[in-house]
Amino acid sequence: MPKFIKNMRFKFEFSRSLERSEGSESDWNLLDNVDFSIESKDFIGTGLGIFLGTWYFFSGHWIANNCIAVTVAILAIEFIRLNKFVNGILLLCGLFVYDIFWVFGTGIMMAVAKNLDIPIKVTFPRDFLSNGLFGKQLALLGLGDIVIPGIFIAMLLRFDTRLGRKNSYTYFYSGYIAYIVAIIMTFVMMHVFKHAQPALLYLVPACLGAPLLIAFVNKDLGAMFKYEDIPEIKVQSQEIKAPDESKKDN
């Protein structure tokens, strides 16, 4: 938020009307747990969201679609956590097989992606040079191909932070660069074979292989597999001892 815009916080509390009773000073009773706070910056976000939603609803333009889709992807990456790297590896490997089967084995995946007109994909016009922003021949990338590897790469960043090595984000950058290279490879293969490609076919080996190989070289594999994104909270039980009856006053 720009510094010249002052951010203010507002708090709203809800109450209900009551019949005035004897000795009561107010006709209103505050409702428990029915209040919320909002900041002035939230009005900007709300206004922008309404604008994008309205624009997409009436035009279906690919820029509005992409703004909404990327917002959903960012929120998903921020809030979804896998806790352990083993969970991330199993998830990516499972979706690797799933994506290959549904793209190469059947045409269902592409049919759904093309015909389902909701912002669950990022699109870009292939005829941009000839038709500009109003191109109709759209290339697409499903949100799953962004969110799933993104969750794993975000965990790599938190792992780097946990290691506490000064100004070192080795595993995050390795996963991030691997993702970019794999995405480029996906579009190259689409152009070469003139056929839809399962992005996870390239993303999974790259996003898993690069950080795991570096962890093996740096001898961090043990620390990586022991790492927990959401550490368990150990609650120590306190023994309640009964008071000694002999100490009671008679």
Coordinates of C-alpha atoms in Angstrom, one line a residue:
M1 CA 0.0 0.0 0.0
P2 CA 1.5 3.4 -0.9
K3 CA 2.8 5.5 2.0
F4 CA 0.7 8.5 1.1
I5 CA -2.5 6.5 1.8
K6 CA -3.2 6.4 5.5
N7 CA -4.3 3.0 6.7
M8 CA -7.1 3.2 9.3
R9 CA -8.7 0.3 11.2
F10 CA -12.4 0.1 11.8
K11 CA -14.2 -2.3 14.2
F12 CA -17.9 -3.2 13.8
E13 CA -19.9 -4.8 16.6
F14 CA -23.5 -6.1 16.2
S15 CA -26.2 -5.8 18.8
R16 CA -29.8 -6.7 19.1
S17 CA -32.8 -4.8 20.5
L18 CA -34.2 -5.8 23.9
E19 CA -37.3 -4.9 25.8
R20 CA -36.4 -2.3 28.4
S21 CA -36.4 -3.9 31.8
E22 CA -36.5 -2.3 35.2
G23 CA -33.0 -1.0 36.0
S24 CA -31.8 -1.4 32.5
E25 CA -29.8 1.5 31.1
S26 CA -29.9 0.5 27.4
D27 CA -32.3 -1.0 24.9
W28 CA -29.5 -2.9 23.2
N29 CA -27.6 -6.0 24.1
L30 CA -24.1 -6.6 22.5
L31 CA -24.0 -10.0 20.7
D32 CA -21.1 -12.3 21.7
N33 CA -18.5 -13.1 19.0
V34 CA -20.4 -11.1 16.3
D35 CA -17.9 -8.4 15.5
F36 CA -15.2 -7.9 12.8
S37 CA -12.4 -5.4 12.0
I38 CA -11.5 -3.9 8.7
E39 CA -8.8 -1.7 7.5
S40 CA -8.9 1.1 4.9
K41 CA -6.6 -1.0 2.6
D42 CA -9.3 -3.7 2.6
F43 CA -11.7 -1.3 0.8
I44 CA -9.1 -1.0 -2.0
G45 CA -8.9 -4.8 -2.3
T46 CA -12.7 -5.2 -2.2
G47 CA -13.2 -2.6 -4.9
L48 CA -10.6 -4.1 -7.1
G49 CA -12.2 -7.6 -6.6
I50 CA -15.6 -6.3 -7.5
F51 CA -14.2 -4.6 -10.6
L52 CA -12.4 -7.7 -11.8
G53 CA -15.3 -10.0 -11.0
T54 CA -17.7 -7.7 -13.0
W55 CA -15.3 -7.4 -15.9
Y56 CA -14.9 -11.1 -16.1
F57 CA -18.6 -11.8 -15.7
F58 CA -19.6 -9.6 -18.6
S59 CA -16.7 -10.0 -21.0
G60 CA -14.8 -13.2 -20.0
H61 CA -11.6 -11.4 -21.1
W62 CA -8.4 -13.4 -20.5
I63 CA -6.7 -10.6 -18.5
A64 CA -9.6 -10.6 -16.0
N65 CA -9.5 -14.4 -15.9
N66 CA -5.8 -14.4 -15.2
C67 CA -6.0 -11.8 -12.4
I68 CA -8.6 -13.9 -10.6
A69 CA -6.8 -17.2 -11.3
V70 CA -3.5 -15.9 -10.1
T71 CA -5.1 -14.5 -6.9
V72 CA -6.6 -17.9 -6.1
A73 CA -3.3 -19.6 -6.8
I74 CA -1.4 -17.2 -4.4
L75 CA -3.9 -17.7 -1.6
A76 CA -3.8 -21.5 -2.1
I77 CA 0.0 -21.5 -1.9
E78 CA -0.1 -19.3 1.2
F79 CA -2.6 -21.3 3.2
I80 CA -2.1 -25.0 2.1
R81 CA 0.8 -26.7 3.9
L82 CA 2.0 -30.3 3.4
N83 CA 3.8 -30.5 6.8
K84 CA 6.5 -32.9 5.6
F85 CA 8.5 -33.3 2.5
V86 CA 7.5 -37.0 2.2
N87 CA 3.9 -35.8 1.8
G88 CA 4.9 -33.4 -0.9
I89 CA 6.9 -36.0 -2.8
L90 CA 4.0 -38.5 -2.6
L91 CA 1.5 -35.9 -3.8
L92 CA 3.6 -34.7 -6.7
C93 CA 4.4 -38.3 -7.8
G94 CA 0.7 -39.3 -7.6
L95 CA -0.4 -36.3 -9.7
F96 CA 2.4 -36.9 -12.1
V97 CA 0.8 -40.3 -13.0
Y98 CA -2.7 -38.8 -12.9
D99 CA -1.9 -35.9 -15.3
I100 CA -0.1 -38.1 -17.8
F101 CA -3.0 -40.6 -17.9
W102 CA -5.8 -38.0 -18.3
V103 CA -3.9 -35.9 -21.0
F104 CA -2.4 -38.7 -23.1
G105 CA -4.8 -41.5 -22.3
T106 CA -8.1 -39.6 -22.7
G107 CA -9.3 -36.3 -24.1
I108 CA -11.4 -35.5 -21.0
M109 CA -8.8 -33.2 -19.3
M110 CA -8.5 -30.9 -22.3
A111 CA -12.2 -30.9 -23.0
V112 CA -13.0 -29.8 -19.4
A113 CA -10.2 -27.2 -19.4
K114 CA -11.4 -25.6 -22.7
N115 CA -15.2 -25.8 -22.1
L116 CA -15.3 -25.0 -18.4
D117 CA -15.6 -21.2 -18.5
I118 CA -14.4 -20.3 -15.0
P119 CA -11.0 -18.9 -13.8
I120 CA -9.3 -22.2 -13.0
K121 CA -6.6 -21.7 -15.6
V122 CA -4.1 -19.0 -16.8
T123 CA -4.5 -18.2 -20.5
F124 CA -2.6 -16.3 -23.1
P125 CA -3.6 -15.6 -26.8
R126 CA -1.3 -17.4 -29.2
D127 CA -2.4 -14.9 -31.9
F128 CA -1.4 -12.0 -29.7
L129 CA 0.9 -10.5 -32.4
S130 CA -1.9 -10.4 -34.9
N131 CA -4.9 -9.7 -32.8
G132 CA -3.4 -8.1 -29.7
L133 CA -5.3 -8.2 -26.4
F134 CA -8.4 -9.5 -28.2
G135 CA -6.9 -12.7 -29.5
K136 CA -9.1 -15.8 -29.4
Q137 CA -6.7 -18.7 -29.9
L138 CA -5.7 -19.2 -26.2
A139 CA -3.0 -21.3 -24.8
L140 CA -3.7 -22.4 -21.2
L141 CA -2.1 -23.6 -18.0
G142 CA -4.2 -25.1 -15.3
L143 CA -4.1 -23.8 -11.8
G144 CA -3.1 -27.2 -10.5
D145 CA 0.1 -26.9 -12.5
I146 CA 0.8 -23.7 -10.6
V147 CA -0.5 -24.4 -7.1
I148 CA 0.7 -28.0 -6.5
P149 CA 4.4 -27.3 -7.4
G150 CA 4.0 -23.9 -5.7
I151 CA 3.1 -25.4 -2.4
F152 CA 6.2 -27.6 -2.5
I153 CA 8.5 -24.7 -3.5
A154 CA 7.0 -22.6 -0.7
M155 CA 7.9 -25.4 1.8
L156 CA 11.4 -25.3 0.4
L157 CA 11.6 -21.6 1.3
R158 CA 10.4 -22.3 4.8
F159 CA 13.0 -25.1 5.1
D160 CA 15.7 -22.7 4.0
T161 CA 14.6 -20.3 6.7
R162 CA 14.6 -23.1 9.3
L163 CA 18.2 -24.0 8.4
G164 CA 19.2 -20.5 9.3
R165 CA 22.0 -20.1 6.9
K166 CA 22.8 -16.5 6.4
N167 CA 21.4 -15.1 3.1
S168 CA 21.0 -18.6 1.7
Y169 CA 17.9 -19.8 0.0
T170 CA 19.5 -22.6 -2.0
Y171 CA 16.6 -25.0 -2.0
F172 CA 14.0 -22.4 -2.8
Y173 CA 15.9 -21.0 -5.7
S174 CA 16.7 -24.5 -7.0
G175 CA 13.0 -25.4 -7.0
Y176 CA 11.9 -22.0 -8.4
I177 CA 14.4 -22.1 -11.3
A178 CA 13.6 -25.7 -12.0
Y179 CA 9.9 -24.8 -12.2
I180 CA 10.6 -22.0 -14.8
V181 CA 12.8 -24.3 -16.9
A182 CA 10.1 -27.0 -16.8
I183 CA 7.3 -24.7 -17.8
I184 CA 9.4 -23.4 -20.8
M185 CA 10.1 -27.0 -21.7
T186 CA 6.3 -27.8 -21.6
F187 CA 5.5 -25.0 -24.1
V188 CA 8.4 -26.0 -26.3
M189 CA 7.1 -29.6 -26.5
M190 CA 3.6 -28.4 -27.2
H191 CA 4.9 -26.4 -30.1
V192 CA 7.1 -29.3 -31.4
F193 CA 4.4 -32.0 -31.2
K194 CA 1.4 -29.8 -31.8
H195 CA -0.4 -31.6 -29.0
A196 CA -1.4 -30.8 -25.4
Q197 CA 1.2 -31.7 -22.9
P198 CA 0.8 -32.7 -19.2
A199 CA 2.7 -30.0 -17.5
L200 CA 3.4 -32.1 -14.5
L201 CA 5.3 -34.5 -16.7
Y202 CA 8.1 -31.9 -16.8
L203 CA 7.4 -30.0 -13.5
V204 CA 7.5 -33.0 -11.1
P205 CA 10.9 -34.4 -12.1
A206 CA 12.4 -30.8 -12.2
C207 CA 10.9 -29.5 -8.9
L208 CA 11.7 -32.7 -7.0
G209 CA 15.0 -33.6 -8.7
A210 CA 16.8 -30.3 -8.3
P211 CA 16.3 -29.7 -4.6
L212 CA 16.8 -33.4 -3.7
L213 CA 20.0 -33.6 -5.6
I214 CA 21.4 -30.4 -4.0
A215 CA 20.3 -31.8 -0.5
F216 CA 22.2 -35.0 -1.3
V217 CA 25.3 -33.1 -2.2
N218 CA 25.0 -30.8 0.8
K219 CA 24.2 -33.8 3.1
D220 CA 20.9 -32.1 4.1
L221 CA 18.7 -35.0 3.1
G222 CA 18.3 -36.1 6.7
A223 CA 17.4 -32.7 7.9
M224 CA 15.0 -32.3 4.9
F225 CA 13.1 -35.5 5.7
K226 CA 12.9 -34.7 9.4
Y227 CA 11.6 -31.2 8.8
E228 CA 8.1 -30.5 9.8
D229 CA 6.2 -27.5 8.4
I230 CA 3.7 -27.5 11.3
P231 CA 5.6 -28.8 14.4
E232 CA 3.5 -30.8 16.8
I233 CA 2.8 -29.0 20.1
K234 CA 3.7 -31.2 23.0
V235 CA 1.5 -30.5 26.0
Q236 CA 3.0 -31.6 29.3
S237 CA 0.3 -33.0 31.6
Q238 CA 0.4 -31.6 35.1
E239 CA -0.3 -33.9 37.9
I240 CA -2.9 -32.6 40.3
K241 CA -2.0 -33.8 43.8
A242 CA -4.7 -34.1 46.4
P243 CA -4.0 -31.9 49.5
D244 CA -2.6 -33.7 52.5
E245 CA -5.5 -34.2 54.9
S246 CA -3.1 -34.1 57.8
K247 CA -2.3 -30.5 57.0
K248 CA -5.9 -29.5 57.1
D249 CA -7.0 -27.4 60.1
N250 CA -9.1 -29.3 62.5

